[in-house]
Coordinates of N, CA and C in Angstrom, one line a residue:
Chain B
X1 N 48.9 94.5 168.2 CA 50.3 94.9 167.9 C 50.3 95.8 166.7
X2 N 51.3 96.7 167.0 CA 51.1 97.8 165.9 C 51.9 97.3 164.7
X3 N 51.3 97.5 163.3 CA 51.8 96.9 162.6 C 52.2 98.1 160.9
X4 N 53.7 98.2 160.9 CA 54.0 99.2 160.2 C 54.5 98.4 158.9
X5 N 54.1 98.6 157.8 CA 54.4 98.0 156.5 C 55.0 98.5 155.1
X6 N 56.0 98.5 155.1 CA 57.0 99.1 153.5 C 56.6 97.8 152.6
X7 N 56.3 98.6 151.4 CA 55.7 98.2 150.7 C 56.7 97.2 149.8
X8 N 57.9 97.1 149.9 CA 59.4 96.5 149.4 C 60.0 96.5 150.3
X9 N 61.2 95.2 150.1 CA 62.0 94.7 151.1 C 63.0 95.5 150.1
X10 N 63.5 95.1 148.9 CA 64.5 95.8 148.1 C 63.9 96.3 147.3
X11 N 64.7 97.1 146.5 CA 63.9 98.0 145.4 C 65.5 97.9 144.6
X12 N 65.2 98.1 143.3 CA 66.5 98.4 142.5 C 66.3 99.2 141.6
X13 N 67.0 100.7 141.1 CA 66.2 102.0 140.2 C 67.6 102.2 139.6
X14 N 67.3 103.5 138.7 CA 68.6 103.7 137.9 C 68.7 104.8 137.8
X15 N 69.4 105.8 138.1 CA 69.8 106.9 138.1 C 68.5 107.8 137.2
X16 N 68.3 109.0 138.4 CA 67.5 110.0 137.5 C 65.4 109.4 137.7
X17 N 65.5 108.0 138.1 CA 64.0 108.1 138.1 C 63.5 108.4 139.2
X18 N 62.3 108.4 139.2 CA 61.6 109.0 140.0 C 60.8 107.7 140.9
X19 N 61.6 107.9 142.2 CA 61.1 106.6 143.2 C 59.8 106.5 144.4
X20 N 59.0 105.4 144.4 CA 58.3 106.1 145.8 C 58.1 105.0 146.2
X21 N 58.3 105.4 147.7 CA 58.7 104.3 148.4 C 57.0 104.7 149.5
X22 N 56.5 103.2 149.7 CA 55.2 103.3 150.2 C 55.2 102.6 151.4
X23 N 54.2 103.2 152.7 CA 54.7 102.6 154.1 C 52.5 102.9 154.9
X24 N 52.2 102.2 154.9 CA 51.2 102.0 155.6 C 51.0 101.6 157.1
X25 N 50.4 102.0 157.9 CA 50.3 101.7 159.6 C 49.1 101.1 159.8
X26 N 49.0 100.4 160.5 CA 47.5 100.1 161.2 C 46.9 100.6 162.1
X27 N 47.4 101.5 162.9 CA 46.8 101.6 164.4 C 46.5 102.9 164.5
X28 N 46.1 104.0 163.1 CA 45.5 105.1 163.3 C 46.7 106.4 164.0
X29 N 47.9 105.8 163.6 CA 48.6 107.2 164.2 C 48.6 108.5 163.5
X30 N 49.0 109.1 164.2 CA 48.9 110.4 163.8 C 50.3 110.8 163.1
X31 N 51.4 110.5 163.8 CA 52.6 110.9 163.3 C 53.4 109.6 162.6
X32 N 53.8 110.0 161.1 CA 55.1 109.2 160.8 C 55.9 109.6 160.0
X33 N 57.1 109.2 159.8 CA 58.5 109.6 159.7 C 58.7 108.9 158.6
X34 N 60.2 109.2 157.7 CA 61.0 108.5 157.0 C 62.1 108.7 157.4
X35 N 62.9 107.9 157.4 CA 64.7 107.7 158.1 C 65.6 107.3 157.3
X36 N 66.6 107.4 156.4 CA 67.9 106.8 156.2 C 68.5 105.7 156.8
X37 N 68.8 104.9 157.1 CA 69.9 104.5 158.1 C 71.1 103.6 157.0
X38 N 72.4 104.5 157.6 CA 73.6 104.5 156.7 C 74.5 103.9 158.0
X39 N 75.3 103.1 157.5 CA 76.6 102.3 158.7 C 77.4 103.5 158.7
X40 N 77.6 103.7 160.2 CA 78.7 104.9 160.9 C 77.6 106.2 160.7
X41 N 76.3 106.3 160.3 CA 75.5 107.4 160.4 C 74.3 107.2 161.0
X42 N 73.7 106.0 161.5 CA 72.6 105.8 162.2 C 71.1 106.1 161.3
X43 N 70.3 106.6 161.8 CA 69.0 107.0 161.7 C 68.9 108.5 161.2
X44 N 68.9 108.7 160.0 CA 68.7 110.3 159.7 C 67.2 110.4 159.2
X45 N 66.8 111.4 160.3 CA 65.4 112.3 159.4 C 65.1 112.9 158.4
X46 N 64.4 112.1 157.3 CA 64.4 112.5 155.9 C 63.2 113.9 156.4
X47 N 62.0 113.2 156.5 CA 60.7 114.2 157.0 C 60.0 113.2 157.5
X48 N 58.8 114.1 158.5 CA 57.9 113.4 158.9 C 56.5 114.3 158.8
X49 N 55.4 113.9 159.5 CA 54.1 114.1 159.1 C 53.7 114.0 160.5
X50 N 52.8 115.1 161.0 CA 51.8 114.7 162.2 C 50.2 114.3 161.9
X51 N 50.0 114.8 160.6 CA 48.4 115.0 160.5 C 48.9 114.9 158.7
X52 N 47.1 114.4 158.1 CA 46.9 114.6 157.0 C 47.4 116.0 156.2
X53 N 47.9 115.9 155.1 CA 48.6 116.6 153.9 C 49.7 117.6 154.9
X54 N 50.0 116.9 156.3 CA 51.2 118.1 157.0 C 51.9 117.1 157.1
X55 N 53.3 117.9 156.7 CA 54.9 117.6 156.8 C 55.7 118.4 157.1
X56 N 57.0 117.7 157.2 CA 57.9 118.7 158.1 C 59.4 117.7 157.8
X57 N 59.8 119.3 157.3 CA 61.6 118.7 156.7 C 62.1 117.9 158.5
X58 N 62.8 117.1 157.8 CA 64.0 116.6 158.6 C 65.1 117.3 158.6
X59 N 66.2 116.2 159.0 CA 67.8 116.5 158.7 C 68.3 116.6 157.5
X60 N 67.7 115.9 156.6 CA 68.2 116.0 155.1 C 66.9 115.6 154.5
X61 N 66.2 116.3 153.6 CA 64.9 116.7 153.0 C 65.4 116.8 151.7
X62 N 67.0 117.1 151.2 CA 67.0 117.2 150.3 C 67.2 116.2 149.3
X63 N 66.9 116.2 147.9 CA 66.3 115.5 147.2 C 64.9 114.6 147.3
X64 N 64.4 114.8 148.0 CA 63.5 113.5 148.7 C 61.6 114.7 148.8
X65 N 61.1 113.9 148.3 CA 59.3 114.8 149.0 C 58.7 113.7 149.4
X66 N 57.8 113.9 150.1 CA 56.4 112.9 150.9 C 55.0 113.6 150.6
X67 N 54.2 112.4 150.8 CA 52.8 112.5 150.6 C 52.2 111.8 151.5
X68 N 51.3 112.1 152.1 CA 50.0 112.4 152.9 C 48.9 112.2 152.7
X69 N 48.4 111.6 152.3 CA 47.2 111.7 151.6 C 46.1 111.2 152.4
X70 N 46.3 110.2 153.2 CA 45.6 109.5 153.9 C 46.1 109.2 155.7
X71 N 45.4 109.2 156.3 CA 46.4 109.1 158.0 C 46.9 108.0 157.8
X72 N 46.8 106.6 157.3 CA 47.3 105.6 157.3 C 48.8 105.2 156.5
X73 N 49.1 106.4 155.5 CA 49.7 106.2 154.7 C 51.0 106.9 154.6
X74 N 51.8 106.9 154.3 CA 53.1 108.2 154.1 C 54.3 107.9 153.0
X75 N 54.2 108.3 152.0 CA 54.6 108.1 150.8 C 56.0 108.8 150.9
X76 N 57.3 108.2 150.7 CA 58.7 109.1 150.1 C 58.6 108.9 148.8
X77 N 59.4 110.2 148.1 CA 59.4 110.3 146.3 C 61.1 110.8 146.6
X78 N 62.2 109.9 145.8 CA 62.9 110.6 145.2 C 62.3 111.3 144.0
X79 N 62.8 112.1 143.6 CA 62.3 113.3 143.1 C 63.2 112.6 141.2
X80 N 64.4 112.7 141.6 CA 65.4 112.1 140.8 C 66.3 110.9 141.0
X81 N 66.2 110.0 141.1 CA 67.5 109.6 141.8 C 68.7 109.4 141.7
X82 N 69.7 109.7 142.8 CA 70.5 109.8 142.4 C 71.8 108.4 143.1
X83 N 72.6 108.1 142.6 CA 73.4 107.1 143.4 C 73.5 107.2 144.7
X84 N 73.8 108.3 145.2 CA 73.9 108.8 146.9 C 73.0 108.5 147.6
X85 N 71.4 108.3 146.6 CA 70.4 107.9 147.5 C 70.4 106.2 147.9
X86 N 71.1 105.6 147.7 CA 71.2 103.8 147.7 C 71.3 103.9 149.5
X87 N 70.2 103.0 149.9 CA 70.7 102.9 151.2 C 69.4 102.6 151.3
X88 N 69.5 102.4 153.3 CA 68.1 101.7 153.7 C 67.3 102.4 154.1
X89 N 66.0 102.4 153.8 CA 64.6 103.8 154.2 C 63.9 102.7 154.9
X90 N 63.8 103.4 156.4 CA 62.6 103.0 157.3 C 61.6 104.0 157.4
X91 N 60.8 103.2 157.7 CA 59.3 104.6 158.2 C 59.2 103.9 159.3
X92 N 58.5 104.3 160.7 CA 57.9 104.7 161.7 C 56.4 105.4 161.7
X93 N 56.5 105.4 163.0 CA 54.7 105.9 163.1 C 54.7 106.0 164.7
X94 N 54.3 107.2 165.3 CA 53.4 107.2 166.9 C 52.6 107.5 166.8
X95 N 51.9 107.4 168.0 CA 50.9 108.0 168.5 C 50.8 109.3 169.1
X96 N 50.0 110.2 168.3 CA 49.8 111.4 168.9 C 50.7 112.3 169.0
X97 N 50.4 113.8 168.6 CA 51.5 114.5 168.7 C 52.1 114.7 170.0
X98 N 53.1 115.3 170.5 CA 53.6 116.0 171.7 C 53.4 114.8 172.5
X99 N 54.2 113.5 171.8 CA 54.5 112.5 172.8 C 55.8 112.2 173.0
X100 N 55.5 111.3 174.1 CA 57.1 110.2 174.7 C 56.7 108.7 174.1
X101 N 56.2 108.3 173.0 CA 55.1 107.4 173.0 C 56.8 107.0 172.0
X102 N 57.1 105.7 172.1 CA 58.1 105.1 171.4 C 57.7 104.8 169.4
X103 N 58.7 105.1 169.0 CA 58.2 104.7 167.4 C 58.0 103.0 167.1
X104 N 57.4 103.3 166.5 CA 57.2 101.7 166.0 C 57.7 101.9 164.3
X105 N 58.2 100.6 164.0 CA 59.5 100.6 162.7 C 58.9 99.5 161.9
X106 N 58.8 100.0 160.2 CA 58.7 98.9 159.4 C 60.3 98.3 159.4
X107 N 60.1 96.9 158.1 CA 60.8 96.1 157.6 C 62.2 96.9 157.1
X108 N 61.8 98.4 156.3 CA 62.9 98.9 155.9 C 62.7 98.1 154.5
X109 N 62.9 99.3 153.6 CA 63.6 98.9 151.7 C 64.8 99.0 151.6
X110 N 65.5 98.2 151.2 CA 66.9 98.8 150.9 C 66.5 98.9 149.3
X111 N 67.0 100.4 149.2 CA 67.3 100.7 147.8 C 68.8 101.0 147.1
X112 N 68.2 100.5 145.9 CA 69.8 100.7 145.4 C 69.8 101.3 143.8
X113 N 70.3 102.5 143.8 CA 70.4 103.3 142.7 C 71.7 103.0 141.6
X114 N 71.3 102.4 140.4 CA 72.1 102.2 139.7 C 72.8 102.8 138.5
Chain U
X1 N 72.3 122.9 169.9 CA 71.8 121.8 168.8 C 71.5 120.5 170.0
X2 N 70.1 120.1 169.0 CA 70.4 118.6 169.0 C 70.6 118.0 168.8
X3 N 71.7 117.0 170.0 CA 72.3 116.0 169.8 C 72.4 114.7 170.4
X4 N 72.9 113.6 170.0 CA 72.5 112.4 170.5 C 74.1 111.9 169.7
X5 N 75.1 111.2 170.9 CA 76.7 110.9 170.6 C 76.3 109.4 170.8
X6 N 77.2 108.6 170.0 CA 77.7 107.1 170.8 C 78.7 107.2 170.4
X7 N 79.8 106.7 171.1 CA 81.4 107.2 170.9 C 82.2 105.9 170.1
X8 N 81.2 105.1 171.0 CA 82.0 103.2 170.0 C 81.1 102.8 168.9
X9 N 81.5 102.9 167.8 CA 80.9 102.0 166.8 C 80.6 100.6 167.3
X10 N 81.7 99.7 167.6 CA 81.6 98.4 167.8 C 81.9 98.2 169.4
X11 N 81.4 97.3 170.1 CA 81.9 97.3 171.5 C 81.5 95.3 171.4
X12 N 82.9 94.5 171.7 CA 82.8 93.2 171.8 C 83.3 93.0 172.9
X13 N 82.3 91.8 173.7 CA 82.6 91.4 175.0 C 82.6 89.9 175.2
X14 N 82.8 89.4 175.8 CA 82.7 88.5 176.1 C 81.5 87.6 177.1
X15 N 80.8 86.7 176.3 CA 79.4 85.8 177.4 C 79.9 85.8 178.8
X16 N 79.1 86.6 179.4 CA 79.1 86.8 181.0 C 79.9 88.1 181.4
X17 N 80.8 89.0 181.0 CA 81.5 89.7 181.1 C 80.5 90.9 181.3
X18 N 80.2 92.0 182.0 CA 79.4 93.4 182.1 C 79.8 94.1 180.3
X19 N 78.3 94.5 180.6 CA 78.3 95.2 179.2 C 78.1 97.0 179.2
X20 N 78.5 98.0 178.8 CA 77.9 99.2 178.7 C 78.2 100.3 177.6
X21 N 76.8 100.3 177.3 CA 77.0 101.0 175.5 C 77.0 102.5 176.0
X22 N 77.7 103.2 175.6 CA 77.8 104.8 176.2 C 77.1 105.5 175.0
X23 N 76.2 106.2 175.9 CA 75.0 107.3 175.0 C 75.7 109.2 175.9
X24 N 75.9 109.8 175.2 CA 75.6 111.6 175.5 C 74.8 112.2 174.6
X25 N 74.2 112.9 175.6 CA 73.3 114.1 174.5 C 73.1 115.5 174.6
X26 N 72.7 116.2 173.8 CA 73.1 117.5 173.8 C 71.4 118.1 173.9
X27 N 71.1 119.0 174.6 CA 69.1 119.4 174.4 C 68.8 120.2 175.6
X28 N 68.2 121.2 174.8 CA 68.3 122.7 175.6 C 66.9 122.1 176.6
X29 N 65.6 121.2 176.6 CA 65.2 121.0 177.2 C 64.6 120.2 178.0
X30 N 63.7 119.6 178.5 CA 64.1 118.4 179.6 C 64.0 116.7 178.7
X31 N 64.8 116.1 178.8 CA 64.9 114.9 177.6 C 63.9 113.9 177.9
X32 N 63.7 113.3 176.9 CA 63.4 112.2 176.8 C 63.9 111.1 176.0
X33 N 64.7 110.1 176.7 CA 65.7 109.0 176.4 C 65.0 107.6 176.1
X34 N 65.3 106.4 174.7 CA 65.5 105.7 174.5 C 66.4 104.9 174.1
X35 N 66.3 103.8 174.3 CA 67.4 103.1 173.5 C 66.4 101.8 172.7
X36 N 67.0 101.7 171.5 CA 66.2 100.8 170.2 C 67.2 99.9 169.8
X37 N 67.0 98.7 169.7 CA 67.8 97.7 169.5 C 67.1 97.0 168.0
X38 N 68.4 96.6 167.2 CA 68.1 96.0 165.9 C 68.7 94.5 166.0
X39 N 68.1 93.6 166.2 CA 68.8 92.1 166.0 C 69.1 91.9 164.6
X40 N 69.8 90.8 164.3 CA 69.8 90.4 162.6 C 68.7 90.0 161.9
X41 N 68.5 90.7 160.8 CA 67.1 90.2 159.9 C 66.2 90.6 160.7
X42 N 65.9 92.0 162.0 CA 64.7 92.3 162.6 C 64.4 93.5 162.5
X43 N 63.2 93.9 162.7 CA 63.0 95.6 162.5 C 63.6 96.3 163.9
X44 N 64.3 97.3 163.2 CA 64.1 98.4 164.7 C 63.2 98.0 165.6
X45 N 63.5 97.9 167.4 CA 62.3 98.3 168.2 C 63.1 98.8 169.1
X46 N 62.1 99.4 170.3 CA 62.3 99.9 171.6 C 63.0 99.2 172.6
X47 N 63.6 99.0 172.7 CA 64.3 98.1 174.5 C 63.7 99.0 175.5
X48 N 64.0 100.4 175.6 CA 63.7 100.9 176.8 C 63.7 102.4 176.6
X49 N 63.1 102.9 177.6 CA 62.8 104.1 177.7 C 63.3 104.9 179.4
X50 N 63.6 105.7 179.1 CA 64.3 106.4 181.3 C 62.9 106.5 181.5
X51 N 62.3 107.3 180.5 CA 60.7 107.6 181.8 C 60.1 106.2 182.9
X52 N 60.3 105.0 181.8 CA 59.6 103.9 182.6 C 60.6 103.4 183.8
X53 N 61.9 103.5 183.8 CA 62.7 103.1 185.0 C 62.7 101.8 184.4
X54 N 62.6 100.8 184.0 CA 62.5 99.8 183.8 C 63.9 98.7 183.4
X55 N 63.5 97.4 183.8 CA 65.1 97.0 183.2 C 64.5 95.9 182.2
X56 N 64.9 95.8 180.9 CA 64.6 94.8 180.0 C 65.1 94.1 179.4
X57 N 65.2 92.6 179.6 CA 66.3 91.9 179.2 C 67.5 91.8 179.9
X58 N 67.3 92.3 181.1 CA 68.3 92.5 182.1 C 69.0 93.9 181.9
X59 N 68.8 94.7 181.1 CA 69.7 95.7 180.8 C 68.7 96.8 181.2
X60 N 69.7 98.0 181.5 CA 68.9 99.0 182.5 C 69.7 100.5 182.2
X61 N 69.5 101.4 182.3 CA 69.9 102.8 181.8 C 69.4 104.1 182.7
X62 N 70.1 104.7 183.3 CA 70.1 105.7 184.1 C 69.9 106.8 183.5
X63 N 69.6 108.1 183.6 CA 69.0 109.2 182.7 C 70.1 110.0 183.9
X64 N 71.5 110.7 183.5 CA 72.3 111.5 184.3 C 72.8 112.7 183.6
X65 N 71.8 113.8 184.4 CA 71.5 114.9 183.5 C 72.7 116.0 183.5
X66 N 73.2 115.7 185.1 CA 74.6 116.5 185.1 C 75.6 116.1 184.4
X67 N 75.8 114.5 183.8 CA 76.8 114.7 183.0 C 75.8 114.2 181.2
X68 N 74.6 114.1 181.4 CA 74.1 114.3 180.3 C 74.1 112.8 179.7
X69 N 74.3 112.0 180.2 CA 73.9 110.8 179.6 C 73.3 109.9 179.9
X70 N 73.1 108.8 179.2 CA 72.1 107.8 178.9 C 72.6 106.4 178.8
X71 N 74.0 106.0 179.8 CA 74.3 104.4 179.0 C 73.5 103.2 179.5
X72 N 73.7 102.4 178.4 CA 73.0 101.4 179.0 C 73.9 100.4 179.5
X73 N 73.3 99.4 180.3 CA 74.3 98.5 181.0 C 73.1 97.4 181.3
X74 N 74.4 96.3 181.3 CA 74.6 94.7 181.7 C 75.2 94.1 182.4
X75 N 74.5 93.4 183.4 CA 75.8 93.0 184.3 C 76.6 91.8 183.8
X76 N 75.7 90.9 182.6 CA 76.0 89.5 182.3 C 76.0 89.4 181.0
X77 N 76.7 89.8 180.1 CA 76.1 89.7 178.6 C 75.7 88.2 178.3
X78 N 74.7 88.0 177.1 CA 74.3 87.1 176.9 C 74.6 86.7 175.1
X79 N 74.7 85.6 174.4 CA 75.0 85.9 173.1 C 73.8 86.2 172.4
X80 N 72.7 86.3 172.9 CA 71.2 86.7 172.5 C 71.6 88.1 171.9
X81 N 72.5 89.0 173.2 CA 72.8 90.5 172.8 C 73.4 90.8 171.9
X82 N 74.1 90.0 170.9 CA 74.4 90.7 169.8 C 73.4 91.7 169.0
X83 N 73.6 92.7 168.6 CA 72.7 93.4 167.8 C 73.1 95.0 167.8
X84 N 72.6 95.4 167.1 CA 72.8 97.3 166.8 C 71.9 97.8 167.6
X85 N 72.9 98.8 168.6 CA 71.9 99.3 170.0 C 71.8 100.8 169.0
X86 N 71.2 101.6 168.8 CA 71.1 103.2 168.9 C 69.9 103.8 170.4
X87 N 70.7 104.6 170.5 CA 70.4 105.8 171.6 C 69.4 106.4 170.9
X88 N 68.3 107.4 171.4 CA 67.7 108.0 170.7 C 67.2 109.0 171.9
X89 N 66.7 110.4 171.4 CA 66.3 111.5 172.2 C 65.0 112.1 171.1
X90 N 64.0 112.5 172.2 CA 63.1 112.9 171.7 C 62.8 114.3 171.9
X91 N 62.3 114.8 171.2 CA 63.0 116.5 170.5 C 61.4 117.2 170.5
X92 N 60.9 117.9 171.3 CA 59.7 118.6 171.0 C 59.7 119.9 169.7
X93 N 59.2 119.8 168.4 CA 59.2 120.7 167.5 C 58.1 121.6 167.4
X94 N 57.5 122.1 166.5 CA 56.4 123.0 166.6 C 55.1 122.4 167.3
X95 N 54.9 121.3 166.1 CA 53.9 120.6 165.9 C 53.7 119.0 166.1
X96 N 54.8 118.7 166.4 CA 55.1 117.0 167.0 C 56.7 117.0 167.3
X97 N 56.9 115.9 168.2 CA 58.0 115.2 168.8 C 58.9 114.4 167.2
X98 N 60.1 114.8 167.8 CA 60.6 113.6 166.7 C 61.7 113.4 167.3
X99 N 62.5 112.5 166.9 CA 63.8 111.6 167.3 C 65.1 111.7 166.8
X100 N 65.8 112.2 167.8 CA 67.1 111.9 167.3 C 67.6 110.9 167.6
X101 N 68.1 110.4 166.7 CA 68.9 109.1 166.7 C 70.5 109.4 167.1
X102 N 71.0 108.2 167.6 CA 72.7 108.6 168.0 C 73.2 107.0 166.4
X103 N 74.6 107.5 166.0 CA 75.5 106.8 165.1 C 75.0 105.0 165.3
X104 N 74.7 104.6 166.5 CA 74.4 103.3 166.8 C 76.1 102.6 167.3
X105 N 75.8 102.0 167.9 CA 76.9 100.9 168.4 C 76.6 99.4 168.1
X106 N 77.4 99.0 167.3 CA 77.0 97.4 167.1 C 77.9 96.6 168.6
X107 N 77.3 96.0 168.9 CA 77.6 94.9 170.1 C 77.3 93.6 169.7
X108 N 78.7 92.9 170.2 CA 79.0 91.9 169.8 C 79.8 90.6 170.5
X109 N 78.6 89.9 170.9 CA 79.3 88.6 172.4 C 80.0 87.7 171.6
X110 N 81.1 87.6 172.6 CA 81.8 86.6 172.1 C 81.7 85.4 173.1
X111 N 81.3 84.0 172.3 CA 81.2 82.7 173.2 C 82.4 82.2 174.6

């Protein structure tokens, strides 16, 4: 069973720092994501990753970078944080690029910017 | 653009009454449809996908391209189904597939 892991259930930050939210996979995928998910806005694409040190803006990229460093691994950084960013960050992971291959979903951090 | 609609935020029914969460989507080319269901205190997963035809949990989803959607349906709700359904479409980009998600519809049986 594929098993996707955020490194925090909650996180709690304070305006202006600099946050990173950490998400590990087991099963060697190639592609993984970061997501928002806000009530009445669903799942938004922050960015995602197909391959080592490659990324690729989402729907809203802004404020937010990722890191790559390793295929297992896929790091979000608020950059600054800001109050707007409080909400819940999932990561995902598939298999292989140029798939129909369903995502598989960590626990999700809910962060909250104070 | 793409797009991926759910029109009802909330949709409450009643144990045993037919259930159907309405999905549209918008994609210049040939889709690929999910639906991902969130229970309380669970992670996101997959229910179902159109390519497999499949029905899961009793619930089952048609891929109708002339009017462009994706709902899903139940003939019997169960109070198991409470949970956050989102629609999702999968989007071929340069260099990998990624997902659009639709707003989600929370569903909610009543005893």
């Amino acid at each position: 069973d594929v098993k996707v892991t955020q490194s925090s259930r909650y996180l709690v930050k304070r305006t202006g720092e600099k946050v990173f939210l950490e998400c590990v996979q087991d099963m060697d995928h190639e592609n993984m994501f970061w997501y928002r998910q806000d009530p009445g806005l669903g799942l938004r694409l922050i960015y995602f990753s197909y391959d080592v040190k490659m990324k690729e803006k989402g729907d809203i990229p802004e404020g937010y970078s990722v890191s790559r460093e390793k295929k297992e691994r896929f790091s979000l950084i608020l950059e600054s944080a800001s109050t707007n960013q409080t909400s819940m960050y999932l990561c995902a992971s598939t298999d292989r690029a140029y798939s129909n291959q369903p995502q598989h979903f960590g626990d999700g951090t809910r962060l909250s910017i104070l | 653009a793409q797009r991926v609609t759910q029109p009802e935020k909330l949709l409450s029914v009643f144990k045993g009454a037919p259930v159907e969460l309405k999905c549209n989507y918008s994609y210049s080319g040939s889709p690929e449809l999910f639906w991902y269901v969130q229970y309380s205190r669970q992670r996101l997963q997959l229910l179902l996908r159109h390519i497999s035809r499949e029905s899961i949990k009793g619930f089952t989803a048609d891929l109708n391209k002339g009017e462009t959607s994706f709902h899903l349906k139940k003939p019997f709700a169960q109070e198991e189904d409470s949970a956050m359904y989102y629609c999702a479409l999968s989007a071929r980009e340069s260099s990998a597939s990624k997902i659009i998600f639709g707003s989600g519809t929370r569903l909610s049986i009543r005893p």
